[in-house]
Short mmCIF file of C-alpha atoms in Angstrom, two decimals:
data_model
loop_
_atom_site.label_atom_id
_atom_site.label_comp_id
_atom_site.label_asym_id
_atom_site.label_seq_id
_atom_site.Cartn_x
_atom_site.Cartn_y
_atom_site.Cartn_z
CA MET A 1 0.00 0.00 0.00
CA ALA A 2 2.75 2.32 1.05
CA ALA A 3 4.77 1.46 -2.02
CA GLN A 4 1.85 2.05 -4.27
CA PHE A 5 1.18 5.56 -2.73
CA GLY A 6 4.78 6.40 -2.97
CA ASP A 7 4.99 5.21 -6.55
CA SER A 8 1.85 7.02 -7.57
CA ASP A 9 3.04 10.23 -5.83
CA GLY A 10 6.45 10.16 -7.55
CA SER A 11 5.15 9.27 -10.97
CA ASP A 12 2.58 12.09 -11.24
CA ILE A 13 5.00 15.06 -10.56
CA GLY A 14 8.10 15.71 -12.78
CA ASP A 15 10.10 18.54 -14.41
CA ASP A 16 8.52 17.92 -17.80
CA SER A 17 5.02 18.70 -16.49
CA LEU A 18 5.96 22.39 -15.50
CA PRO A 19 5.04 25.18 -18.01
CA PHE A 20 8.03 26.36 -20.10
CA PRO A 21 8.12 30.05 -21.08
CA THR A 22 7.68 30.78 -24.79
CA PRO A 23 10.26 32.95 -26.60
CA LEU A 24 9.61 36.67 -26.44
CA ASP A 25 7.53 37.94 -29.33
CA ARG A 26 9.69 40.09 -31.60
CA SER A 27 6.74 42.16 -32.75
CA ALA A 28 6.29 43.50 -29.22
CA PHE A 29 9.52 45.50 -29.64
CA LEU A 30 8.53 47.01 -33.01
CA THR A 31 5.66 49.23 -31.83
CA ASP A 32 6.15 53.00 -32.09
CA ASP A 33 5.06 53.59 -28.50
CA PHE A 34 7.19 50.79 -26.97
CA SER A 35 7.64 51.22 -23.23
CA PRO A 36 9.82 48.87 -21.13
CA VAL A 37 7.57 49.31 -18.09
CA SER A 38 4.46 48.44 -20.07
CA PHE A 39 6.22 45.49 -21.66
CA LEU A 40 7.33 44.04 -18.32
CA SER A 41 3.83 44.46 -16.89
CA THR A 42 2.54 42.07 -19.58
CA LEU A 43 4.84 39.32 -18.34
CA HIS A 44 3.15 38.75 -14.95
CA ASN A 45 1.89 35.28 -16.04
CA ARG A 46 5.24 34.25 -17.41
CA HIS A 47 6.81 31.44 -15.34
CA GLN A 48 10.37 32.69 -15.50
CA THR A 49 12.86 34.17 -13.08
CA LEU A 50 14.18 37.68 -13.49
CA GLU A 51 17.67 36.40 -14.20
CA ASP A 52 16.40 34.13 -16.94
CA LEU A 53 14.48 37.09 -18.44
CA ARG A 54 17.64 39.23 -18.42
CA SER A 55 19.58 36.44 -20.04
CA GLU A 56 16.94 36.04 -22.73
CA LEU A 57 16.84 39.81 -23.42
CA ARG A 58 20.65 39.86 -23.58
CA THR A 59 20.61 36.99 -26.03
CA ARG A 60 17.96 38.76 -28.12
CA SER A 61 20.08 41.94 -28.17
CA GLN A 62 23.12 39.98 -29.36
CA GLU A 63 21.04 38.37 -32.09
CA LEU A 64 19.82 41.80 -33.27
CA SER A 65 23.37 43.16 -33.30
CA LYS A 66 24.50 40.15 -35.35
CA GLU A 67 21.61 40.63 -37.79
CA LEU A 68 22.48 44.33 -38.18
CA LEU A 69 26.14 43.44 -38.83
CA ASP A 70 25.15 40.81 -41.36
CA LEU A 71 22.85 43.34 -43.03
CA VAL A 72 25.64 45.91 -43.30
CA ASN A 73 28.10 43.31 -44.60
CA SER A 74 25.63 42.05 -47.17
CA ASN A 75 24.98 45.61 -48.45
CA TYR A 76 28.48 46.96 -47.99
CA GLN A 77 29.19 46.90 -51.67
CA GLY A 78 25.96 48.83 -52.23
CA PHE A 79 27.09 51.49 -49.73
CA LEU A 80 30.38 51.81 -51.57
CA ASN A 81 28.65 52.08 -54.91
CA LEU A 82 26.35 54.79 -53.51
CA GLY A 83 29.16 57.36 -53.49
CA SER A 84 30.19 56.55 -57.03
CA SER A 85 26.57 56.69 -58.22
CA LEU A 86 26.38 60.31 -56.99
CA GLU A 87 29.19 61.36 -59.31
CA GLY A 88 28.04 63.92 -61.86
CA GLY A 89 25.51 65.51 -59.51
CA GLU A 90 27.64 68.67 -59.44
CA GLU A 91 26.61 69.39 -63.02
CA LYS A 92 22.94 69.16 -62.10
CA ILE A 93 23.53 71.38 -59.09
CA ASP A 94 25.33 73.88 -61.31
CA GLN A 95 22.43 73.77 -63.75
CA LEU A 96 20.03 74.45 -60.90
CA LYS A 97 22.18 77.36 -59.76
CA VAL A 98 22.24 78.82 -63.26
CA GLY A 99 18.47 78.41 -63.52
CA LEU A 100 17.92 80.06 -60.16
CA LEU A 101 20.25 82.95 -61.04
CA SER A 102 18.43 83.43 -64.33
CA PHE A 103 15.08 83.39 -62.57
CA ARG A 104 16.40 85.87 -60.02
CA LYS A 105 17.51 88.23 -62.79
CA GLU A 106 14.10 87.96 -64.44
CA VAL A 107 12.38 88.74 -61.14
CA GLU A 108 14.65 91.75 -60.60
CA GLY A 109 13.91 92.90 -64.15
CA VAL A 110 10.17 92.65 -63.61
CA ARG A 111 10.56 94.43 -60.29
CA SER A 112 12.49 97.28 -61.90
CA VAL A 113 9.78 97.61 -64.56
CA ILE A 114 7.11 97.76 -61.86
CA VAL A 115 9.10 100.37 -59.94
CA ASP A 116 9.48 102.47 -63.11
CA LYS A 117 5.77 102.17 -63.87
CA GLU A 118 4.93 103.16 -60.31
CA ARG A 119 7.17 106.21 -60.65
CA GLU A 120 5.54 107.13 -63.96
CA VAL A 121 2.04 106.73 -62.55
CA ARG A 122 2.94 108.81 -59.51
CA GLN A 123 4.44 111.49 -61.74
CA SER A 124 1.34 111.45 -63.93
CA ILE A 125 -0.87 111.85 -60.89
CA GLU A 126 1.22 114.80 -59.70
CA GLU A 127 1.05 116.38 -63.15
CA ARG A 128 -2.68 115.85 -63.29
CA ARG A 129 -3.10 117.40 -59.86
CA ALA A 130 -0.95 120.37 -60.89
CA LEU A 131 -2.97 120.72 -64.10
CA LYS A 132 -6.21 120.74 -62.12
CA ASP A 133 -4.79 123.44 -59.86
CA ARG A 134 -3.80 125.51 -62.88
CA ILE A 135 -7.24 125.08 -64.42
CA ARG A 136 -8.85 126.08 -61.15
CA LEU A 137 -6.53 129.09 -60.95
CA GLY A 138 -7.35 130.04 -64.53
CA LYS A 139 -11.08 129.89 -63.85
CA THR A 140 -10.59 132.04 -60.75
CA MET A 141 -8.63 134.63 -62.74
CA LEU A 142 -11.31 134.70 -65.46
CA ARG A 143 -13.96 135.19 -62.82
CA LEU A 144 -11.88 137.92 -61.22
CA ASP A 145 -11.45 139.74 -64.51
CA GLY A 146 -15.16 139.45 -65.27
CA MET A 147 -16.18 140.78 -61.86
CA VAL A 148 -13.76 143.70 -62.12
CA GLU A 149 -15.05 144.60 -65.56
CA ASP A 150 -18.66 144.21 -64.48
CA LEU A 151 -18.18 146.39 -61.41
CA GLU A 152 -16.41 149.05 -63.48
CA MET A 153 -19.43 149.20 -65.77
CA LYS A 154 -21.84 149.45 -62.86
CA LEU A 155 -19.78 152.27 -61.36
CA MET A 156 -19.61 153.96 -64.81
CA MET A 157 -15.82 154.05 -64.76
CA GLY A 158 -13.73 154.84 -67.85
CA VAL A 159 -14.71 156.16 -71.26
CA ARG A 160 -17.82 154.51 -72.67
CA ASP A 161 -20.04 154.92 -75.73
CA PRO A 162 -23.34 156.84 -75.72
CA LYS A 163 -25.24 153.63 -75.13
CA ALA A 164 -23.51 153.17 -71.80
CA GLY A 165 -26.24 155.03 -69.99
CA ASP A 166 -28.85 152.61 -71.25
CA ASP A 167 -26.63 149.68 -70.31
CA GLN A 168 -26.15 151.11 -66.83
CA ASP A 169 -29.89 151.46 -66.39
CA ALA A 170 -30.30 147.85 -67.42
CA LEU A 171 -27.64 146.75 -64.91
CA ASP A 172 -29.22 148.78 -62.14
CA SER A 173 -32.64 147.38 -62.92
CA SER A 174 -31.25 143.84 -62.81
CA ASP A 175 -29.76 144.59 -59.39
CA THR A 176 -33.04 145.89 -58.05
CA GLU A 177 -35.11 142.93 -59.27
CA GLY A 178 -33.93 140.69 -56.45
CA SER A 179 -34.07 143.36 -53.77
CA SER A 180 -37.13 145.46 -54.56
CA ASP A 181 -38.28 145.22 -50.96
CA GLU A 182 -35.00 146.69 -49.72
CA ASP A 183 -35.12 149.64 -52.13
CA GLU A 184 -38.82 150.31 -51.78
CA ASP A 185 -38.27 152.74 -48.92
CA GLU A 186 -35.51 154.54 -50.87
CA LEU A 187 -37.20 155.15 -54.21
CA VAL A 188 -38.42 158.55 -53.17
CA GLY A 189 -34.96 159.51 -51.97
CA ALA A 190 -33.35 158.16 -55.14
CA GLU A 191 -35.68 160.20 -57.31
CA ALA A 192 -34.74 163.26 -55.29
CA GLY A 193 -31.02 162.69 -56.01
CA PHE A 194 -30.06 160.45 -53.08
CA ILE A 195 -27.71 157.51 -53.63
CA SER A 196 -29.41 154.19 -52.92
CA THR A 197 -27.66 152.62 -49.93
CA SER A 198 -28.94 149.17 -50.88
CA ARG A 199 -27.43 149.46 -54.34
CA LEU A 200 -24.24 150.80 -52.79
CA THR A 201 -24.22 147.83 -50.41
CA ARG A 202 -24.32 145.45 -53.38
CA ARG A 203 -21.41 147.27 -54.99
CA VAL A 204 -19.37 146.97 -51.82
CA GLN A 205 -20.19 143.26 -51.58
CA GLU A 206 -19.00 142.78 -55.15
CA TYR A 207 -15.78 144.60 -54.30
CA LEU A 208 -15.25 142.34 -51.29
CA CYS A 209 -15.78 139.30 -53.53
CA ILE A 210 -13.07 140.66 -55.81
CA ARG A 211 -10.72 140.99 -52.83
CA GLN A 212 -11.49 137.42 -51.84
CA LEU A 213 -10.67 136.15 -55.33
CA ILE A 214 -7.41 138.11 -55.23
CA SER A 215 -6.46 136.33 -52.00
CA LYS A 216 -7.15 132.97 -53.67
CA VAL A 217 -4.98 133.78 -56.69
CA GLY A 218 -2.26 135.44 -54.63
CA SER A 219 -1.41 139.09 -54.32
CA GLU A 220 2.00 138.53 -55.95
CA HIS A 221 0.64 136.76 -59.03
CA PRO A 222 1.43 138.70 -62.24
CA PHE A 223 -2.24 138.77 -63.22
CA VAL A 224 -3.24 140.26 -59.88
CA VAL A 225 -0.40 142.77 -60.06
CA ALA A 226 -1.69 143.84 -63.47
CA GLN A 227 -5.19 144.34 -62.01
CA GLU A 228 -4.08 146.35 -58.98
CA HIS A 229 -4.66 149.72 -60.67
CA ARG A 230 -8.20 148.78 -61.73
CA VAL A 231 -9.07 147.47 -58.27
CA TYR A 232 -7.58 150.61 -56.70
CA GLN A 233 -9.75 152.80 -58.95
CA ILE A 234 -12.83 150.77 -57.99
CA ARG A 235 -12.05 151.24 -54.31
CA ASN A 236 -11.63 155.01 -54.73
CA THR A 237 -14.87 155.25 -56.69
CA LEU A 238 -16.74 153.34 -54.00
CA LEU A 239 -15.26 155.56 -51.29
CA LEU A 240 -16.38 158.64 -53.23
CA ASP A 241 -19.90 157.23 -53.53
CA LEU A 242 -19.89 156.34 -49.85
CA GLY A 243 -18.74 159.86 -49.02
CA THR A 244 -21.57 161.34 -51.07
CA ALA A 245 -24.09 159.00 -49.46
CA LEU A 246 -22.75 159.80 -45.99
CA LYS A 247 -23.10 163.55 -46.59
CA GLN A 248 -26.64 163.09 -47.91
CA VAL A 249 -27.86 160.95 -45.00
CA PHE A 250 -26.08 163.24 -42.51
CA ALA A 251 -27.97 166.21 -43.85
CA HIS A 252 -31.20 164.29 -43.22
CA ARG A 253 -29.95 162.29 -40.24
CA LEU A 254 -33.16 162.75 -38.28
CA SER A 255 -35.21 160.92 -40.94
CA LYS A 256 -32.47 158.65 -42.31
CA GLU A 257 -30.77 157.34 -39.19
CA ASP A 258 -30.95 153.70 -40.38
CA GLN A 259 -29.34 154.58 -43.69
CA MET A 260 -26.56 156.42 -41.89
CA ILE A 261 -25.81 153.32 -39.82
CA ARG A 262 -25.70 151.22 -42.99
CA VAL A 263 -23.27 153.63 -44.64
CA MET A 264 -21.00 153.50 -41.58
CA GLN A 265 -21.08 149.69 -41.74
CA LEU A 266 -20.05 149.85 -45.39
CA TYR A 267 -17.09 152.03 -44.45
CA ARG A 268 -16.06 149.43 -41.89
CA GLU A 269 -16.34 146.64 -44.46
CA MET A 270 -14.20 148.71 -46.82
CA GLU A 271 -11.66 149.00 -43.98
CA ALA A 272 -11.90 152.79 -44.08
CA PRO A 273 -13.65 153.84 -40.86
CA ASN A 274 -11.23 156.75 -40.41
CA GLU A 275 -12.38 158.21 -43.71
CA ALA A 276 -15.99 158.13 -42.47
CA VAL A 277 -14.97 159.89 -39.24
CA ARG A 278 -13.12 162.56 -41.22
CA LEU A 279 -16.13 163.23 -43.45
CA LEU A 280 -18.49 163.42 -40.47
CA ARG A 281 -16.23 165.94 -38.80
CA GLN A 282 -16.19 168.02 -41.97
CA ALA A 283 -19.97 167.80 -42.27
CA ARG A 284 -20.43 168.94 -38.70
CA ALA A 285 -17.95 171.78 -39.08
CA ALA A 286 -19.50 173.02 -42.34
CA PRO A 287 -22.64 174.67 -40.76
CA ALA A 288 -20.47 176.34 -38.13
CA ASN A 289 -18.13 177.73 -40.74
CA ALA A 290 -21.10 178.88 -42.78
#
C-alpha cells in the first residue's frame, strides 16, 4: 500500500510537467510607442525568473546586433557604390544654380519695370493734380477779370459809348429785381437825387468778392499785379460814392438814421472807418463855418 502511494506520488510530478516560457515575441519591440515598463507588466503570467528574463533579453540583443552586422556586410558593396553613383551631380547642381540665377535676374527685371511704372504713374498723378490746380486758378482769374469789368461798368468808370447810360440802367434794374423790398423805402430819396444805400451795399459786396478772389490767386501773381490799378480805382470810386451817401444821410440824419448806420457799416467793411470819421467831422464843421 505504502509502495503504491509512494509510486503514484512520484510518478505524477516531474520537471517535464511544468510550463516552459515561450520565446519573447519580436513584434512586441517594433511598436512606435514601446515602453519597457508596459512590456514588463505584460509578463506577470510568465513562469520565468528575473535572471532568466535578463539572459533572454541579452541573447535577443546579441542576435539583433548580429543581424544588423550581417545586413551591413551584405549591403556593404551597395554602400560603396552609392558614393560613385552620386558622381556627376555637381553638373545638375550647377544647372540648378544657373536656372535660379536666371530666374532671379528675371524677377529683378520685372521688379524694376514695376518700380518704373509706379514712378511714372505717380508722376502722372502729380502732373494731373498740378494741371487741375492751374485750371482752377485760370477759372478764378477769369472770374476775377469778369467781376472787375462788371463792377467798373456798374460804377460807370472809364470812357464809354453813348449807349452806356442805357446799359447802366439795365444793370441797375437787374440789381433791383432781387431786392425790390429793400429799395422800396428809398425810391423817393433816389428820385430826389439820393444815392441808394442798398445798391451801394451790393457794390461793396462785389468789391469784397473781388478781394477774396485776389487772396485765392495770390497778391503777388502777375495777373493780380496787373489788375491792382483797376481794383484801386474801384475802391476810390466806391469811397467817393460812400462819401456822397454819408453827406446826404447826414444832412437828413433825423429821418435817415438807419441809412446812416448802414453807410458807416459799409465804411467798416471797406476797412476805411477813419475816412468816415473825417467826413463826419467836416460835415459837422460846415454849418459852423457857414
